């Protein structure tokens, strides 16, 4: 199945597919400076929690590689500023901070060993490329665990875009659907458009259509209708941050889909890598929710659709754990009580494909 490539490390810079221009145009930008990478994350040229993590890691690498520092002390001086610029882009997707922490640990390890600057520069690039390379294996492992949860045939609903564009692998929620179809499940997908940024209408339809997966695009306010008519057999969505008790932040609109799924006894699954777990916070109450510009609501692609009025734009919402049937990650499937099962999976090493239902 064709898989989109949202980001690539090249000798000429960090190359990103501009997701603001999809599906109409496939435009690639090459960034040679970490400020540019930060801006690409902030403006959503690249988006989706795991992909934001990969971009942040590559931003740190290109920052260190491009640094004018001539001594380790000078580089030590500069390094925190690079991480701060990237860390200040978007607050909800915890993969961003997971990637920055991993790059910081790598840098500290090299600096503590007093490694030559060139060696540090090469090793930081290598670490960022490794974070990227791991995404495919992570998504495929998640796909195999998640596929077992989906019906042998039927209609699955998702929200936003949790595909290859969002993970830089094969996708989390869309990865589960892809692997299920590759394993013989006969599935078609309901794709809510996902206002205001239309990740569903623009990106998820594009990925599934390019992959030959049958789909039906719906507006966000049609979810209840199709659930009530019994047209939806399961829901699988991605996540931006999962608290220790299983409360899950994802694109705005996910919570209402979960409530409707509960009302109509439709299983509701979350697919997300361990890098999206934030077990340092006890519940969804502590998850920072990004507030984006109201103009993203009053305008569609620069065209005003509403008069000059106040508009709200919380970019994410939190689905309480009680509405989630299971959380799938690359190490297995977690079920309630999530405090125990998520901790067990987070602490466990990679398990065998058949293995772990925590
Ligand atoms: O604002 P976005 O497009 O970055 O929001 C993305 C989502 O909510 C995704 O569902 C989530 O990041 C999971 S991506 C695998």
Tab-separated table of C-alpha atoms and ligand atoms in Angstrom:
chain	number	residue	atom	x	y	z
A	1	UNK	CA	0.000	0.000	0.000
A	2	UNK	CA	1.407	3.445	-0.898
A	3	UNK	CA	2.664	5.275	2.237
A	4	UNK	CA	3.106	9.060	2.340
A	5	UNK	CA	6.447	10.480	3.515
A	6	UNK	CA	5.848	13.645	5.591
A	7	UNK	CA	9.497	14.231	6.491
A	8	UNK	CA	12.983	13.185	5.425
A	9	UNK	CA	16.494	13.991	6.636
A	10	UNK	CA	18.735	14.852	3.643
A	11	UNK	CA	22.268	16.230	3.361
A	12	UNK	CA	20.639	19.437	2.047
A	13	UNK	CA	18.341	19.843	5.056
A	14	UNK	CA	15.073	18.622	6.577
A	15	UNK	CA	12.573	18.034	3.776
A	16	UNK	CA	8.875	18.243	4.667
A	17	UNK	CA	5.734	17.603	2.623
A	18	UNK	CA	3.530	20.689	3.127
A	19	UNK	CA	0.365	19.232	4.660
A	20	UNK	CA	-1.403	22.612	4.397
A	21	UNK	CA	-1.377	22.231	0.593
A	22	UNK	CA	-2.739	18.676	0.494
A	23	UNK	CA	-4.590	17.078	-1.164
A	24	UNK	CA	-4.469	19.526	-4.124
A	25	UNK	CA	-0.713	20.001	-4.289
A	26	UNK	CA	2.295	17.894	-3.211
A	27	UNK	CA	4.767	20.647	-2.266
A	28	UNK	CA	8.044	19.918	-0.454
A	29	UNK	CA	10.043	22.437	1.557
A	30	UNK	CA	13.705	22.050	2.582
A	31	UNK	CA	14.606	23.594	5.939
A	32	UNK	CA	18.217	24.309	6.884
A	33	UNK	CA	17.612	26.103	10.178
A	34	UNK	CA	15.892	24.976	13.398
A	35	UNK	CA	13.778	28.147	13.539
A	36	UNK	CA	12.279	27.168	10.195
A	37	UNK	CA	11.552	23.668	11.521
A	38	UNK	CA	9.877	25.193	14.594
A	39	UNK	CA	7.739	27.420	12.378
A	40	UNK	CA	6.737	24.416	10.256
A	41	UNK	CA	5.507	22.658	13.433
A	42	UNK	CA	3.692	25.774	14.733
A	43	UNK	CA	1.922	26.486	11.403
A	44	UNK	CA	1.141	22.770	10.879
A	45	UNK	CA	3.118	22.262	7.674
A	46	UNK	CA	3.843	19.062	9.604
A	47	UNK	CA	1.407	17.857	12.275
A	48	UNK	CA	0.348	14.737	14.167
A	49	UNK	CA	1.981	13.864	17.499
A	50	UNK	CA	4.646	11.301	16.431
A	51	UNK	CA	5.584	13.264	13.285
A	52	UNK	CA	5.953	16.431	15.392
A	53	UNK	CA	8.361	14.432	17.576
A	54	UNK	CA	10.434	13.398	14.552
A	55	UNK	CA	10.484	16.992	13.274
A	56	UNK	CA	11.600	18.301	16.676
A	57	UNK	CA	14.442	15.767	16.827
A	58	UNK	CA	15.562	16.749	13.322
A	59	UNK	CA	15.252	20.406	14.335
A	60	UNK	CA	17.659	19.835	17.230
A	61	UNK	CA	20.061	17.929	14.944
A	62	UNK	CA	20.073	20.655	12.304
A	63	UNK	CA	20.510	23.266	15.056
A	64	UNK	CA	23.590	21.473	16.420
A	65	UNK	CA	24.915	20.705	12.930
A	66	UNK	CA	24.534	24.369	11.886
A	67	UNK	CA	25.876	25.831	15.114
A	68	UNK	CA	28.817	28.229	14.838
A	69	UNK	CA	30.166	26.975	18.163
A	70	UNK	CA	33.914	26.279	18.081
A	71	UNK	CA	34.135	24.715	21.532
A	72	UNK	CA	32.056	22.300	23.583
A	73	UNK	CA	31.369	25.059	26.121
A	74	UNK	CA	30.005	27.325	23.380
A	75	UNK	CA	27.790	24.502	22.106
A	76	UNK	CA	26.641	23.717	25.657
A	77	UNK	CA	25.717	27.400	25.927
A	78	UNK	CA	23.677	27.309	22.693
A	79	UNK	CA	22.008	23.905	22.995
A	80	UNK	CA	19.232	24.723	25.527
A	81	UNK	CA	18.052	27.648	23.355
A	82	UNK	CA	17.633	25.329	20.364
A	83	UNK	CA	15.446	22.988	22.433
A	84	UNK	CA	13.401	25.870	23.865
A	85	UNK	CA	12.558	27.262	20.418
A	86	UNK	CA	11.289	23.836	19.305
A	87	UNK	CA	9.583	23.115	22.632
A	88	UNK	CA	7.582	26.354	22.479
A	89	UNK	CA	5.753	25.439	19.266
A	90	UNK	CA	2.692	23.381	20.341
A	91	UNK	CA	1.798	22.266	23.927
A	92	UNK	CA	-0.477	19.205	23.694
A	93	UNK	CA	1.336	16.494	21.692
A	94	UNK	CA	3.707	14.981	24.298
A	95	UNK	CA	5.806	13.268	21.580
A	96	UNK	CA	7.389	16.686	20.988
A	97	UNK	CA	8.783	16.712	24.542
A	98	UNK	CA	9.578	12.972	24.443
A	99	UNK	CA	11.800	13.617	21.391
A	100	UNK	CA	13.454	16.705	22.914
A	101	UNK	CA	14.244	14.781	26.121
A	102	UNK	CA	15.790	11.946	24.106
A	103	UNK	CA	17.949	14.395	22.123
A	104	UNK	CA	18.956	16.162	25.372
A	105	UNK	CA	19.998	12.839	26.934
A	106	UNK	CA	22.078	12.046	23.844
A	107	UNK	CA	23.740	15.447	23.909
A	108	UNK	CA	24.516	15.200	27.631
A	109	UNK	CA	26.008	11.749	27.162
A	110	UNK	CA	28.308	13.035	24.386
A	111	UNK	CA	29.223	16.239	26.220
A	112	UNK	CA	29.986	14.333	29.415
A	113	UNK	CA	32.367	12.159	27.392
A	114	UNK	CA	33.948	15.354	26.069
A	115	UNK	CA	33.379	14.152	22.504
A	116	UNK	CA	34.840	16.257	19.658
A	117	UNK	CA	32.351	18.709	18.124
A	118	UNK	CA	32.229	16.893	14.783
A	119	UNK	CA	31.460	13.632	16.534
A	120	UNK	CA	28.670	15.329	18.502
A	121	UNK	CA	27.212	16.815	15.335
A	122	UNK	CA	27.232	13.439	13.557
A	123	UNK	CA	25.808	11.566	16.565
A	124	UNK	CA	22.921	14.031	17.014
A	125	UNK	CA	21.979	13.654	13.342
A	126	UNK	CA	22.162	9.871	13.776
A	127	UNK	CA	19.903	9.978	16.839
A	128	UNK	CA	17.278	12.051	15.011
A	129	UNK	CA	17.380	9.681	12.049
A	130	UNK	CA	16.998	6.714	14.411
A	131	UNK	CA	13.895	8.274	15.991
A	132	UNK	CA	12.460	8.577	12.475
A	133	UNK	CA	13.432	5.052	11.445
A	134	UNK	CA	11.804	3.569	14.556
A	135	UNK	CA	8.398	5.033	13.621
A	136	UNK	CA	7.736	2.470	10.889
A	137	UNK	CA	8.483	-0.531	13.128
A	138	UNK	CA	6.454	1.007	15.945
A	139	UNK	CA	3.424	1.569	13.725
A	140	UNK	CA	3.621	-1.914	12.212
A	141	UNK	CA	3.764	-3.563	15.649
A	142	UNK	CA	0.822	-1.405	16.776
A	143	UNK	CA	-0.998	-2.324	13.555
A	144	UNK	CA	-0.718	-6.049	14.253
A	145	UNK	CA	-1.986	-5.707	17.836
A	146	UNK	CA	-4.803	-3.376	16.794
A	147	UNK	CA	-5.928	-5.378	13.769
A	148	UNK	CA	-7.006	-8.198	16.074
A	149	UNK	CA	-9.534	-5.851	17.684
A	150	UNK	CA	-11.252	-4.836	14.456
A	151	UNK	CA	-14.183	-6.750	12.934
A	152	UNK	CA	-13.461	-9.260	10.139
A	153	UNK	CA	-15.708	-7.112	7.952
A	154	UNK	CA	-17.567	-3.865	8.473
A	155	UNK	CA	-17.250	-0.088	8.767
A	156	UNK	CA	-14.707	1.576	11.013
A	157	UNK	CA	-14.755	5.248	11.962
A	158	UNK	CA	-11.706	7.412	12.712
A	159	UNK	CA	-11.125	11.103	13.505
A	160	UNK	CA	-8.643	13.680	12.200
A	161	UNK	CA	-5.589	12.164	10.488
A	162	UNK	CA	-3.614	9.509	12.347
A	163	UNK	CA	-1.941	8.131	9.249
A	164	UNK	CA	1.587	8.070	7.849
A	165	UNK	CA	1.412	11.862	7.467
A	166	UNK	CA	0.946	12.114	11.238
A	167	UNK	CA	3.455	9.489	12.410
A	168	UNK	CA	6.171	9.327	9.726
A	169	UNK	CA	5.598	5.566	9.779
A	170	UNK	CA	2.501	3.819	8.367
A	171	UNK	CA	0.120	5.558	10.786
A	172	UNK	CA	-1.297	4.769	14.195
A	173	UNK	CA	-5.093	4.490	13.785
A	174	UNK	CA	-4.739	4.272	9.995
A	175	UNK	CA	-1.864	1.836	10.492
A	176	UNK	CA	-4.207	-0.459	12.429
A	177	UNK	CA	-6.760	-0.226	9.589
A	178	UNK	CA	-4.059	-0.779	6.906
A	179	UNK	CA	-2.653	-3.894	8.655
A	180	UNK	CA	-6.159	-5.267	9.294
A	181	UNK	CA	-6.961	-4.981	5.575
A	182	UNK	CA	-3.581	-6.534	4.665
A	183	UNK	CA	-4.463	-9.389	7.041
A	184	UNK	CA	-7.732	-9.939	5.169
A	185	UNK	CA	-10.326	-7.886	7.036
A	186	UNK	CA	-12.966	-6.427	4.697
A	187	UNK	CA	-13.208	-2.869	5.986
A	188	UNK	CA	-14.363	0.524	4.797
A	189	UNK	CA	-13.787	3.750	6.714
A	190	UNK	CA	-16.047	6.606	7.814
A	191	UNK	CA	-13.904	9.758	7.769
A	192	UNK	CA	-15.283	12.778	9.669
A	193	UNK	CA	-14.022	15.960	7.932
A	194	UNK	CA	-12.569	17.267	11.248
A	195	UNK	CA	-13.188	20.936	11.229
A	196	UNK	CA	-11.633	23.429	11.483
A	197	UNK	CA	-8.384	22.171	9.874
A	198	UNK	CA	-10.123	19.444	7.887
A	199	UNK	CA	-7.410	16.821	8.523
A	200	UNK	CA	-10.067	14.170	7.844
A	201	UNK	CA	-11.430	15.648	4.614
A	202	UNK	CA	-8.008	16.630	3.248
A	203	UNK	CA	-5.422	14.191	4.644
A	204	UNK	CA	-7.114	10.957	5.785
A	205	UNK	CA	-9.208	10.665	2.612
A	206	UNK	CA	-6.052	11.313	0.550
A	207	UNK	CA	-4.034	8.624	2.337
A	208	UNK	CA	-6.829	6.017	2.248
A	209	UNK	CA	-7.798	6.818	-1.343
A	210	UNK	CA	-4.141	6.603	-2.462
A	211	UNK	CA	-3.995	3.262	-0.611
A	212	UNK	CA	-7.134	1.903	-2.301
A	213	UNK	CA	-9.094	1.708	0.980
A	214	UNK	CA	-12.883	2.205	0.611
A	215	UNK	CA	-14.078	5.252	2.549
A	216	UNK	CA	-17.002	7.609	3.091
A	217	UNK	CA	-16.314	11.232	3.954
A	218	UNK	CA	-18.851	12.707	6.372
A	219	UNK	CA	-19.236	16.045	8.116
A	220	UNK	CA	-18.559	16.027	11.845
A	221	UNK	CA	-22.259	16.451	12.661
A	222	UNK	CA	-23.196	13.227	10.860
A	223	UNK	CA	-21.421	10.932	13.350
A	224	UNK	CA	-24.500	10.458	15.571
A	225	UNK	CA	-26.743	9.673	12.606
A	226	UNK	CA	-24.543	6.842	11.272
A	227	UNK	CA	-23.923	5.426	14.754
A	228	UNK	CA	-27.668	5.375	15.473
A	229	UNK	CA	-28.322	3.619	12.143
A	230	UNK	CA	-25.871	0.903	13.263
A	231	UNK	CA	-23.516	1.650	10.376
A	232	UNK	CA	-20.392	1.866	12.541
A	233	UNK	CA	-18.824	-1.354	13.880
A	234	UNK	CA	-15.801	0.167	15.620
A	235	UNK	CA	-13.931	3.437	16.126
A	236	UNK	CA	-10.131	3.746	16.089
A	237	UNK	CA	-8.418	7.083	16.689
A	238	UNK	CA	-4.933	8.353	17.443
A	239	UNK	CA	-3.812	10.365	20.467
A	240	UNK	CA	-1.698	13.378	21.403
A	241	UNK	CA	-1.221	12.608	25.081
A	242	UNK	CA	-2.402	9.738	27.301
A	243	UNK	CA	-2.466	10.305	31.070
A	244	UNK	CA	-1.629	7.595	33.632
A	245	UNK	CA	-5.323	6.758	34.167
A	246	UNK	CA	-5.960	6.398	30.418
A	247	UNK	CA	-7.671	9.735	29.806
A	248	UNK	CA	-6.706	10.582	26.229
A	249	UNK	CA	-6.257	13.890	24.419
A	250	UNK	CA	-6.846	13.871	20.674
A	251	UNK	CA	-8.193	16.179	18.003
A	252	UNK	CA	-11.214	18.254	19.012
A	253	UNK	CA	-14.352	16.264	18.307
A	254	UNK	CA	-12.944	12.925	19.474
A	255	UNK	CA	-14.723	13.131	22.847
A	256	UNK	CA	-18.160	13.496	21.272
A	257	UNK	CA	-17.470	10.525	18.993
A	258	UNK	CA	-16.557	8.498	22.120
A	259	UNK	CA	-19.796	9.519	23.868
A	260	UNK	CA	-21.858	8.495	20.850
A	261	UNK	CA	-19.946	5.226	20.514
A	262	UNK	CA	-20.691	4.490	24.173
A	263	UNK	CA	-24.371	5.344	23.658
A	264	UNK	CA	-24.587	2.943	20.703
A	265	UNK	CA	-22.323	0.161	22.113
A	266	UNK	CA	-19.662	0.678	19.461
A	267	UNK	CA	-16.133	-0.282	20.642
A	268	UNK	CA	-13.855	2.756	20.838
A	269	UNK	CA	-10.111	2.142	20.433
A	270	UNK	CA	-7.105	4.427	20.788
A	271	UNK	CA	-3.908	3.598	18.883
A	272	UNK	CA	-0.799	5.422	20.057
A	273	UNK	CA	2.898	4.675	20.612
A	274	UNK	CA	4.469	4.634	24.083
A	275	UNK	CA	6.020	8.035	23.205
A	276	UNK	CA	2.472	9.436	23.519
A	277	UNK	CA	2.052	8.124	27.078
A	278	UNK	CA	2.503	10.785	29.775
A	279	UNK	CA	2.421	8.713	32.929
A	280	UNK	CA	3.746	11.700	34.910
A	281	UNK	CA	0.237	13.157	34.986
A	282	UNK	CA	-2.535	11.296	36.859
A	283	UNK	CA	-5.507	12.287	34.677
A	284	UNK	CA	-6.676	14.233	31.626
A	285	UNK	CA	-7.289	17.301	33.773
A	286	UNK	CA	-3.572	18.074	33.623
A	287	UNK	CA	-3.250	17.826	29.826
A	288	UNK	CA	-2.516	21.281	28.322
A	289	UNK	CA	-5.028	21.965	25.536
A	290	UNK	CA	-3.736	24.131	22.692
A	291	UNK	CA	-5.891	27.140	21.859
A	292	UNK	CA	-5.332	28.092	18.249
A	293	UNK	CA	-6.356	31.235	16.368
A	294	UNK	CA	-10.093	31.862	15.939
A	295	UNK	CA	-9.330	32.770	12.334
A	296	UNK	CA	-8.834	29.051	11.706
A	297	UNK	CA	-12.562	28.730	12.526
A	298	UNK	CA	-13.955	31.854	10.811
A	299	UNK	CA	-12.016	31.176	7.598
A	300	UNK	CA	-11.422	28.096	5.458
A	301	UNK	CA	-8.161	28.320	3.511
A	302	UNK	CA	-8.222	32.102	3.825
A	303	UNK	CA	-11.863	32.463	2.736
A	304	UNK	CA	-14.039	34.075	5.388
A	305	UNK	CA	-17.082	31.872	6.098
A	306	UNK	CA	-18.424	33.773	9.123
A	307	UNK	CA	-18.954	37.472	9.867
A	308	UNK	CA	-16.434	39.188	12.107
A	309	UNK	CA	-17.535	37.462	15.336
A	310	UNK	CA	-15.784	35.773	18.290
A	311	UNK	CA	-14.878	32.144	17.633
A	312	UNK	CA	-13.363	29.539	19.931
A	313	UNK	CA	-10.697	27.085	18.831
A	314	UNK	CA	-9.541	24.521	21.388
A	315	UNK	CA	-7.529	22.234	19.086
A	316	UNK	CA	-7.905	19.082	21.217
A	317	UNK	CA	-10.270	17.537	23.752
A	318	UNK	CA	-9.909	14.793	26.347
A	319	UNK	CA	-11.795	11.489	26.221
A	320	UNK	CA	-12.155	9.986	29.702
A	321	UNK	CA	-10.741	6.478	30.125
A	322	UNK	CA	-14.199	5.056	30.970
A	323	UNK	CA	-15.239	5.573	27.330
A	324	UNK	CA	-12.161	3.807	25.874
A	325	UNK	CA	-12.482	0.050	25.159
A	326	UNK	CA	-8.721	-0.467	24.737
A	327	UNK	CA	-5.478	1.411	24.070
A	328	UNK	CA	-3.151	-0.193	21.501
A	329	UNK	CA	0.551	0.538	21.409
A	330	UNK	CA	3.601	-1.144	19.860
A	331	UNK	CA	4.035	-3.373	22.898
A	332	UNK	CA	0.514	-4.673	23.193
A	333	UNK	CA	-3.063	-3.854	24.107
A	334	UNK	CA	-3.979	-2.088	27.372
A	335	UNK	CA	-7.377	-2.383	28.955
A	336	UNK	CA	-8.946	-0.845	32.098
A	337	UNK	CA	-7.761	-0.286	34.774
A	338	UNK	CA	-5.289	1.723	32.694
A	339	UNK	CA	-3.134	2.850	35.641
A	340	UNK	CA	-1.783	-0.697	35.804
A	341	UNK	CA	-1.902	-1.782	32.159
A	342	UNK	CA	-0.283	1.366	30.688
A	343	UNK	CA	2.477	1.274	33.308
A	344	UNK	CA	3.096	-2.417	32.565
A	345	UNK	CA	3.393	-1.778	28.816
A	346	UNK	CA	5.512	1.352	29.275
A	347	UNK	CA	7.944	-0.571	31.494
A	348	UNK	CA	7.975	-3.679	29.355
A	349	UNK	CA	10.417	-4.228	26.480
A	350	UNK	CA	9.106	-5.049	22.973
A	351	UNK	CA	6.822	-8.097	23.278
A	352	UNK	CA	6.062	-10.763	20.697
A	353	UNK	CA	3.239	-10.105	18.242
A	354	UNK	CA	0.849	-12.499	19.929
A	355	UNK	CA	1.881	-11.753	23.406
A	356	UNK	CA	0.676	-9.021	25.510
A	357	UNK	CA	-2.833	-8.064	26.438
A	358	UNK	CA	-2.115	-6.128	29.652
B	1	LIG	O1	-3.543	19.365	15.198
B	1	LIG	P1	-2.989	18.092	14.667
B	1	LIG	O2	-3.311	17.840	13.232
B	1	LIG	O3	-1.527	17.930	14.951
B	1	LIG	O4	-3.748	16.943	15.517
B	1	LIG	C1	-3.401	15.616	15.252
B	1	LIG	C2	-4.221	14.647	16.005
B	1	LIG	O5	-5.042	14.951	16.843
B	1	LIG	C3	-3.887	13.187	15.762
B	1	LIG	O6	-5.026	12.396	15.868
B	1	LIG	C4	-2.863	12.741	16.792
B	1	LIG	O7	-1.788	13.626	16.781
B	1	LIG	C5	-2.376	11.351	16.541
B	1	LIG	S1	-1.395	11.294	15.145
B	1	LIG	C6	-0.921	9.706	15.041
